[in-house]
Amino acid sequence: VIWMTQSPSLLSASTGDRVIISCRMSQGISSYLAWYQQKPGKAPELLIYAASTLQSGVPSRFSGSGSGTDFTLTISCLQSEDFATYYCQQYYSFPYTFGQGTKLEIK
Amino acid sequence: QVQLVESGGGLVKPGGSLRLSCAASGFTFSDYYMSWIRQAPGKGLEWVSYISSSSSYTNYADSVKGRFTISRDNAKNSLYLQMNSLRAEDTAVYYCARVLGDYEGLFDYWGQGTLVTVSS
């Protein structure tokens, strides 16, 4: 099983800020990493896959980077609708696993 | 547009059974792998199972192997999850999700979820 350590668990920021969320794998996964956004009471939505490929319709203020074991999600210029919980997920090998989540809250 | 609508959740006693359904529309269902993912209340996401487009391949998380069965009916554009021998730890919102392209573990569209509560 590939374990994932996502940090921070809680992130306080203001509209207009730039934030970075990290995800570290217990073993290398090449670029088989995705990021999802989940708002309260809603299903997760795919933001980024292949570590850095933006899903169709996702604003360009979201970006992803990394390969191997260390990955980051960057949101530049936070908007009010970006306050949510973010999950990383590896799809390199079965069983597919998710990070524990980062809750992005308004400071 | 792609739509996935789950149903069948509810309250069930430990040891009981439940069958979840997911109705798909807005895409050619028979072309896509599909998956179930769950989320316990206030917790993170856990992948549960996937099924290939023609039902030839299935796979399960160890936590549900031998108790849950995934299936699909391409003629009805529907995905199912038969859950037997339910335990308290199976309590969660269950999402069906479409698999993106050839990546079995990557999910591009999710339903709104259906809540399963296992309690006496």
PDB file of C-alpha atoms in Angstrom:
ATOM      1  CA  VAL A   1       0.000   0.000   0.000  1.00  0.00           C
ATOM      2  CA  ILE A   2       1.255   3.466  -0.856  1.00  0.00           C
ATOM      3  CA  TRP A   3       0.826   5.847   2.072  1.00  0.00           C
ATOM      4  CA  MET A   4       0.383   9.535   1.585  1.00  0.00           C
ATOM      5  CA  THR A   5       1.190  12.383   3.916  1.00  0.00           C
ATOM      6  CA  GLN A   6      -0.658  15.563   3.052  1.00  0.00           C
ATOM      7  CA  SER A   7       0.215  18.855   4.749  1.00  0.00           C
ATOM      8  CA  PRO A   8      -0.918  21.001   6.288  1.00  0.00           C
ATOM      9  CA  SER A   9      -4.176  19.535   7.588  1.00  0.00           C
ATOM     10  CA  LEU A  10      -5.578  23.019   8.116  1.00  0.00           C
ATOM     11  CA  LEU A  11      -4.601  26.155   6.269  1.00  0.00           C
ATOM     12  CA  SER A  12      -5.884  29.634   7.035  1.00  0.00           C
ATOM     13  CA  ALA A  13      -5.583  32.214   4.303  1.00  0.00           C
ATOM     14  CA  SER A  14      -7.169  35.329   2.886  1.00  0.00           C
ATOM     15  CA  THR A  15      -8.673  36.117  -0.478  1.00  0.00           C
ATOM     16  CA  GLY A  16      -5.868  37.059  -2.854  1.00  0.00           C
ATOM     17  CA  ASP A  17      -3.243  34.941  -1.066  1.00  0.00           C
ATOM     18  CA  ARG A  18      -1.094  32.288  -2.702  1.00  0.00           C
ATOM     19  CA  VAL A  19      -1.188  28.937  -0.933  1.00  0.00           C
ATOM     20  CA  ILE A  20       0.690  25.677  -1.335  1.00  0.00           C
ATOM     21  CA  ILE A  21      -0.445  22.228  -0.230  1.00  0.00           C
ATOM     22  CA  SER A  22       2.017  19.344  -0.147  1.00  0.00           C
ATOM     23  CA  CYS A  23       1.630  15.620  -0.617  1.00  0.00           C
ATOM     24  CA  ARG A  24       4.402  13.121   0.041  1.00  0.00           C
ATOM     25  CA  MET A  25       4.282   9.446  -0.974  1.00  0.00           C
ATOM     26  CA  SER A  26       5.760   6.484   0.857  1.00  0.00           C
ATOM     27  CA  GLN A  27       7.218   5.338  -2.471  1.00  0.00           C
ATOM     28  CA  GLY A  28       7.672   6.767  -5.949  1.00  0.00           C
ATOM     29  CA  ILE A  29       4.600   7.053  -8.152  1.00  0.00           C
ATOM     30  CA  SER A  30       6.075   8.812 -11.196  1.00  0.00           C
ATOM     31  CA  SER A  31       3.423  11.446 -12.038  1.00  0.00           C
ATOM     32  CA  TYR A  32       0.316   9.392 -11.241  1.00  0.00           C
ATOM     33  CA  LEU A  33      -1.084  11.941  -8.849  1.00  0.00           C
ATOM     34  CA  ALA A  34      -4.391  13.806  -8.822  1.00  0.00           C
ATOM     35  CA  TRP A  35      -5.824  16.652  -6.764  1.00  0.00           C
ATOM     36  CA  TYR A  36      -9.507  17.009  -5.870  1.00  0.00           C
ATOM     37  CA  GLN A  37     -11.519  19.810  -4.308  1.00  0.00           C
ATOM     38  CA  GLN A  38     -14.469  19.047  -2.057  1.00  0.00           C
ATOM     39  CA  LYS A  39     -16.951  21.553  -0.677  1.00  0.00           C
ATOM     40  CA  PRO A  40     -19.188  20.723   2.311  1.00  0.00           C
ATOM     41  CA  GLY A  41     -21.992  18.357   1.403  1.00  0.00           C
ATOM     42  CA  LYS A  42     -20.741  17.962  -2.160  1.00  0.00           C
ATOM     43  CA  ALA A  43     -18.840  15.337  -4.112  1.00  0.00           C
ATOM     44  CA  PRO A  44     -15.145  15.826  -4.814  1.00  0.00           C
ATOM     45  CA  GLU A  45     -14.213  17.446  -8.122  1.00  0.00           C
ATOM     46  CA  LEU A  46     -11.113  16.612 -10.111  1.00  0.00           C
ATOM     47  CA  LEU A  47      -8.779  19.597 -10.408  1.00  0.00           C
ATOM     48  CA  ILE A  48      -5.464  18.215 -11.612  1.00  0.00           C
ATOM     49  CA  TYR A  49      -4.188  14.860 -12.833  1.00  0.00           C
ATOM     50  CA  ALA A  50      -0.835  13.562 -14.013  1.00  0.00           C
ATOM     51  CA  ALA A  51       0.586  15.810 -11.292  1.00  0.00           C
ATOM     52  CA  SER A  52       0.285  18.975 -13.365  1.00  0.00           C
ATOM     53  CA  THR A  53      -2.469  18.637 -16.003  1.00  0.00           C
ATOM     54  CA  LEU A  54      -5.413  20.907 -15.355  1.00  0.00           C
ATOM     55  CA  GLN A  55      -8.793  19.231 -15.769  1.00  0.00           C
ATOM     56  CA  SER A  56     -11.040  20.924 -18.308  1.00  0.00           C
ATOM     57  CA  GLY A  57     -12.858  23.932 -16.859  1.00  0.00           C
ATOM     58  CA  VAL A  58     -10.566  24.377 -13.872  1.00  0.00           C
ATOM     59  CA  PRO A  59      -9.274  27.946 -13.447  1.00  0.00           C
ATOM     60  CA  SER A  60      -5.636  28.571 -14.263  1.00  0.00           C
ATOM     61  CA  ARG A  61      -4.923  29.874 -10.754  1.00  0.00           C
ATOM     62  CA  PHE A  62      -4.680  26.186  -9.805  1.00  0.00           C
ATOM     63  CA  SER A  63      -1.421  24.448 -10.646  1.00  0.00           C
ATOM     64  CA  GLY A  64       0.323  21.244  -9.674  1.00  0.00           C
ATOM     65  CA  SER A  65       3.905  20.097  -9.712  1.00  0.00           C
ATOM     66  CA  GLY A  66       6.157  17.271  -8.638  1.00  0.00           C
ATOM     67  CA  SER A  67       7.039  13.719  -9.513  1.00  0.00           C
ATOM     68  CA  GLY A  68       8.262  10.644  -7.725  1.00  0.00           C
ATOM     69  CA  THR A  69       7.401  11.138  -4.065  1.00  0.00           C
ATOM     70  CA  ASP A  70       6.853  14.875  -3.558  1.00  0.00           C
ATOM     71  CA  PHE A  71       4.012  16.908  -5.027  1.00  0.00           C
ATOM     72  CA  THR A  72       2.428  20.295  -4.503  1.00  0.00           C
ATOM     73  CA  LEU A  73      -0.836  22.026  -5.329  1.00  0.00           C
ATOM     74  CA  THR A  74      -0.578  25.794  -5.642  1.00  0.00           C
ATOM     75  CA  ILE A  75      -3.505  28.167  -5.702  1.00  0.00           C
ATOM     76  CA  SER A  76      -2.470  31.645  -6.712  1.00  0.00           C
ATOM     77  CA  CYS A  77      -4.688  34.575  -5.837  1.00  0.00           C
ATOM     78  CA  LEU A  78      -7.304  32.775  -3.716  1.00  0.00           C
ATOM     79  CA  GLN A  79     -10.934  33.430  -4.546  1.00  0.00           C
ATOM     80  CA  SER A  80     -13.850  33.043  -2.133  1.00  0.00           C
ATOM     81  CA  GLU A  81     -15.027  29.897  -3.916  1.00  0.00           C
ATOM     82  CA  ASP A  82     -11.658  28.193  -3.308  1.00  0.00           C
ATOM     83  CA  PHE A  83     -12.216  27.723   0.414  1.00  0.00           C
ATOM     84  CA  ALA A  84     -12.789  23.985   0.603  1.00  0.00           C
ATOM     85  CA  THR A  85     -11.016  20.744   1.433  1.00  0.00           C
ATOM     86  CA  TYR A  86      -8.364  19.440  -0.948  1.00  0.00           C
ATOM     87  CA  TYR A  87      -7.257  15.834  -1.361  1.00  0.00           C
ATOM     88  CA  CYS A  88      -4.333  14.339  -3.201  1.00  0.00           C
ATOM     89  CA  GLN A  89      -4.689  10.838  -4.625  1.00  0.00           C
ATOM     90  CA  GLN A  90      -2.314   8.344  -6.190  1.00  0.00           C
ATOM     91  CA  TYR A  91      -3.440   6.147  -9.062  1.00  0.00           C
ATOM     92  CA  TYR A  92      -0.061   4.530  -9.667  1.00  0.00           C
ATOM     93  CA  SER A  93      -0.949   1.267  -8.023  1.00  0.00           C
ATOM     94  CA  PHE A  94      -3.752  -0.632  -6.387  1.00  0.00           C
ATOM     95  CA  PRO A  95      -5.177   0.070  -3.864  1.00  0.00           C
ATOM     96  CA  TYR A  96      -5.690   3.657  -4.929  1.00  0.00           C
ATOM     97  CA  THR A  97      -5.231   5.901  -1.932  1.00  0.00           C
ATOM     98  CA  PHE A  98      -6.093   9.440  -0.932  1.00  0.00           C
ATOM     99  CA  GLY A  99      -4.350  11.881   1.349  1.00  0.00           C
ATOM    100  CA  GLN A 100      -6.091  12.791   4.584  1.00  0.00           C
ATOM    101  CA  GLY A 101      -7.127  16.203   3.223  1.00  0.00           C
ATOM    102  CA  THR A 102      -6.275  19.860   3.713  1.00  0.00           C
ATOM    103  CA  LYS A 103      -9.027  22.160   4.861  1.00  0.00           C
ATOM    104  CA  LEU A 104      -8.510  25.644   3.466  1.00  0.00           C
ATOM    105  CA  GLU A 105     -10.338  28.157   5.609  1.00  0.00           C
ATOM    106  CA  ILE A 106     -10.768  31.888   5.580  1.00  0.00           C
ATOM    107  CA  LYS A 107      -8.395  33.678   7.960  1.00  0.00           C
TER     108      LYS A 107
ATOM    109  CA  GLN B   1     -23.621  16.746 -19.564  1.00  0.00           C
ATOM    110  CA  VAL B   2     -22.339  13.847 -17.498  1.00  0.00           C
ATOM    111  CA  GLN B   3     -24.657  12.888 -14.661  1.00  0.00           C
ATOM    112  CA  LEU B   4     -24.293  10.176 -12.070  1.00  0.00           C
ATOM    113  CA  VAL B   5     -27.124   9.659  -9.605  1.00  0.00           C
ATOM    114  CA  GLU B   6     -26.763   7.197  -6.732  1.00  0.00           C
ATOM    115  CA  SER B   7     -29.620   5.626  -4.837  1.00  0.00           C
ATOM    116  CA  GLY B   8     -30.308   2.790  -2.437  1.00  0.00           C
ATOM    117  CA  GLY B   9     -28.649   4.057   0.713  1.00  0.00           C
ATOM    118  CA  GLY B  10     -30.290   3.911   4.110  1.00  0.00           C
ATOM    119  CA  LEU B  11     -30.167   2.495   7.622  1.00  0.00           C
ATOM    120  CA  VAL B  12     -29.291  -1.176   7.964  1.00  0.00           C
ATOM    121  CA  LYS B  13     -28.419  -3.373  10.935  1.00  0.00           C
ATOM    122  CA  PRO B  14     -24.963  -4.920  11.329  1.00  0.00           C
ATOM    123  CA  GLY B  15     -24.795  -8.098   9.301  1.00  0.00           C
ATOM    124  CA  GLY B  16     -27.430  -6.853   6.893  1.00  0.00           C
ATOM    125  CA  SER B  17     -27.321  -6.197   3.170  1.00  0.00           C
ATOM    126  CA  LEU B  18     -27.943  -3.280   0.877  1.00  0.00           C
ATOM    127  CA  ARG B  19     -27.727  -2.717  -2.870  1.00  0.00           C
ATOM    128  CA  LEU B  20     -26.638   0.643  -4.198  1.00  0.00           C
ATOM    129  CA  SER B  21     -27.398   1.820  -7.714  1.00  0.00           C
ATOM    130  CA  CYS B  22     -25.906   4.538  -9.870  1.00  0.00           C
ATOM    131  CA  ALA B  23     -27.752   5.802 -12.938  1.00  0.00           C
ATOM    132  CA  ALA B  24     -25.482   7.309 -15.580  1.00  0.00           C
ATOM    133  CA  SER B  25     -26.343   9.703 -18.375  1.00  0.00           C
ATOM    134  CA  GLY B  26     -24.703  12.197 -20.699  1.00  0.00           C
ATOM    135  CA  PHE B  27     -21.974   9.850 -21.939  1.00  0.00           C
ATOM    136  CA  THR B  28     -21.539   6.417 -23.494  1.00  0.00           C
ATOM    137  CA  PHE B  29     -21.626   4.390 -20.311  1.00  0.00           C
ATOM    138  CA  SER B  30     -20.419   1.170 -21.913  1.00  0.00           C
ATOM    139  CA  ASP B  31     -17.126   2.838 -22.900  1.00  0.00           C
ATOM    140  CA  TYR B  32     -15.993   3.615 -19.371  1.00  0.00           C
ATOM    141  CA  TYR B  33     -14.642   1.858 -16.326  1.00  0.00           C
ATOM    142  CA  MET B  34     -16.617   2.834 -13.231  1.00  0.00           C
ATOM    143  CA  SER B  35     -15.812   2.892  -9.557  1.00  0.00           C
ATOM    144  CA  TRP B  36     -17.250   3.257  -6.064  1.00  0.00           C
ATOM    145  CA  ILE B  37     -15.557   5.456  -3.477  1.00  0.00           C
ATOM    146  CA  ARG B  38     -16.773   6.088   0.056  1.00  0.00           C
ATOM    147  CA  GLN B  39     -16.358   8.704   2.746  1.00  0.00           C
ATOM    148  CA  ALA B  40     -17.128   8.042   6.400  1.00  0.00           C
ATOM    149  CA  PRO B  41     -18.765  10.977   8.203  1.00  0.00           C
ATOM    150  CA  GLY B  42     -16.209  13.720   8.769  1.00  0.00           C
ATOM    151  CA  LYS B  43     -13.419  11.563   7.319  1.00  0.00           C
ATOM    152  CA  GLY B  44     -11.396  11.238   4.144  1.00  0.00           C
ATOM    153  CA  LEU B  45     -11.971   9.333   0.944  1.00  0.00           C
ATOM    154  CA  GLU B  46     -11.536   5.593   0.491  1.00  0.00           C
ATOM    155  CA  TRP B  47     -11.590   3.822  -2.870  1.00  0.00           C
ATOM    156  CA  VAL B  48     -13.858   0.746  -2.666  1.00  0.00           C
ATOM    157  CA  SER B  49     -14.080  -1.008  -6.032  1.00  0.00           C
ATOM    158  CA  TYR B  50     -13.895  -0.677  -9.806  1.00  0.00           C
ATOM    159  CA  ILE B  51     -15.313  -2.542 -12.771  1.00  0.00           C
ATOM    160  CA  SER B  52     -14.166  -2.551 -16.376  1.00  0.00           C
ATOM    161  CA  SER B  53     -16.370  -1.348 -19.200  1.00  0.00           C
ATOM    162  CA  SER B  54     -17.406  -4.877 -20.197  1.00  0.00           C
ATOM    163  CA  SER B  55     -17.483  -6.250 -16.628  1.00  0.00           C
ATOM    164  CA  SER B  56     -14.466  -8.445 -17.406  1.00  0.00           C
ATOM    165  CA  TYR B  57     -12.376  -7.018 -14.588  1.00  0.00           C
ATOM    166  CA  THR B  58     -13.242  -6.044 -11.074  1.00  0.00           C
ATOM    167  CA  ASN B  59     -11.153  -5.115  -8.083  1.00  0.00           C
ATOM    168  CA  TYR B  60     -11.833  -4.380  -4.449  1.00  0.00           C
ATOM    169  CA  ALA B  61     -10.254  -2.753  -1.449  1.00  0.00           C
ATOM    170  CA  ASP B  62      -9.191  -5.309   1.144  1.00  0.00           C
ATOM    171  CA  SER B  63     -11.665  -3.786   3.606  1.00  0.00           C
ATOM    172  CA  VAL B  64     -14.643  -4.936   1.497  1.00  0.00           C
ATOM    173  CA  LYS B  65     -13.278  -7.943  -0.411  1.00  0.00           C
ATOM    174  CA  GLY B  66     -15.544 -10.952  -0.071  1.00  0.00           C
ATOM    175  CA  ARG B  67     -18.454  -8.855   1.231  1.00  0.00           C
ATOM    176  CA  PHE B  68     -19.140  -6.359  -1.586  1.00  0.00           C
ATOM    177  CA  THR B  69     -19.795  -7.084  -5.259  1.00  0.00           C
ATOM    178  CA  ILE B  70     -19.667  -4.505  -8.013  1.00  0.00           C
ATOM    179  CA  SER B  71     -21.632  -5.011 -11.214  1.00  0.00           C
ATOM    180  CA  ARG B  72     -23.068  -3.060 -14.106  1.00  0.00           C
ATOM    181  CA  ASP B  73     -25.788  -3.242 -16.733  1.00  0.00           C
ATOM    182  CA  ASN B  74     -24.680  -1.388 -19.834  1.00  0.00           C
ATOM    183  CA  ALA B  75     -28.109  -1.718 -21.420  1.00  0.00           C
ATOM    184  CA  LYS B  76     -29.556   0.203 -18.480  1.00  0.00           C
ATOM    185  CA  ASN B  77     -26.595   2.593 -18.051  1.00  0.00           C
ATOM    186  CA  SER B  78     -26.394   1.516 -14.446  1.00  0.00           C
ATOM    187  CA  LEU B  79     -23.730   0.613 -11.907  1.00  0.00           C
ATOM    188  CA  TYR B  80     -24.400  -1.402  -8.762  1.00  0.00           C
ATOM    189  CA  LEU B  81     -22.766  -2.254  -5.459  1.00  0.00           C
ATOM    190  CA  GLN B  82     -24.147  -5.217  -3.542  1.00  0.00           C
ATOM    191  CA  MET B  83     -23.053  -4.908   0.079  1.00  0.00           C
ATOM    192  CA  ASN B  84     -23.382  -7.921   2.382  1.00  0.00           C
ATOM    193  CA  SER B  85     -22.316  -8.603   5.961  1.00  0.00           C
ATOM    194  CA  LEU B  86     -22.315  -4.896   6.663  1.00  0.00           C
ATOM    195  CA  ARG B  87     -20.355  -3.541   9.614  1.00  0.00           C
ATOM    196  CA  ALA B  88     -20.500  -0.298  11.546  1.00  0.00           C
ATOM    197  CA  GLU B  89     -17.277   0.783   9.836  1.00  0.00           C
ATOM    198  CA  ASP B  90     -19.020   0.607   6.456  1.00  0.00           C
ATOM    199  CA  THR B  91     -21.072   3.660   7.459  1.00  0.00           C
ATOM    200  CA  ALA B  92     -20.272   6.290   4.841  1.00  0.00           C
ATOM    201  CA  VAL B  93     -21.447   8.294   1.896  1.00  0.00           C
ATOM    202  CA  TYR B  94     -20.928   6.130  -1.170  1.00  0.00           C
ATOM    203  CA  TYR B  95     -20.056   7.859  -4.425  1.00  0.00           C
ATOM    204  CA  CYS B  96     -20.058   6.345  -7.868  1.00  0.00           C
ATOM    205  CA  ALA B  97     -17.459   7.822 -10.175  1.00  0.00           C
ATOM    206  CA  ARG B  98     -16.440   7.588 -13.792  1.00  0.00           C
ATOM    207  CA  VAL B  99     -12.884   6.533 -14.511  1.00  0.00           C
ATOM    208  CA  LEU B 100     -10.910   8.888 -16.715  1.00  0.00           C
ATOM    209  CA  GLY B 101      -9.553   7.242 -19.831  1.00  0.00           C
ATOM    210  CA  ASP B 102      -7.207   4.337 -19.285  1.00  0.00           C
ATOM    211  CA  TYR B 103      -6.361   5.252 -15.689  1.00  0.00           C
ATOM    212  CA  GLU B 104      -8.295   2.793 -13.543  1.00  0.00           C
ATOM    213  CA  GLY B 105      -7.802   4.797 -10.391  1.00  0.00           C
ATOM    214  CA  LEU B 106      -8.519   8.312 -11.680  1.00  0.00           C
ATOM    215  CA  PHE B 107     -12.019   9.731 -11.369  1.00  0.00           C
ATOM    216  CA  ASP B 108     -13.279  12.616 -13.467  1.00  0.00           C
ATOM    217  CA  TYR B 109     -16.990  12.721 -12.609  1.00  0.00           C
ATOM    218  CA  TRP B 110     -18.667  11.843  -9.317  1.00  0.00           C
ATOM    219  CA  GLY B 111     -22.278  11.447  -8.272  1.00  0.00           C
ATOM    220  CA  GLN B 112     -23.747  13.322  -5.316  1.00  0.00           C
ATOM    221  CA  GLY B 113     -23.464  10.273  -3.081  1.00  0.00           C
ATOM    222  CA  THR B 114     -25.827   8.114  -1.064  1.00  0.00           C
ATOM    223  CA  LEU B 115     -25.533   7.650   2.700  1.00  0.00           C
ATOM    224  CA  VAL B 116     -25.289   4.173   4.174  1.00  0.00           C
ATOM    225  CA  THR B 117     -25.657   3.908   7.944  1.00  0.00           C
ATOM    226  CA  VAL B 118     -24.938   0.606   9.649  1.00  0.00           C
ATOM    227  CA  SER B 119     -26.304   0.638  13.169  1.00  0.00           C
ATOM    228  CA  SER B 120     -28.448  -1.443  15.475  1.00  0.00           C
TER     229      SER B 120
END
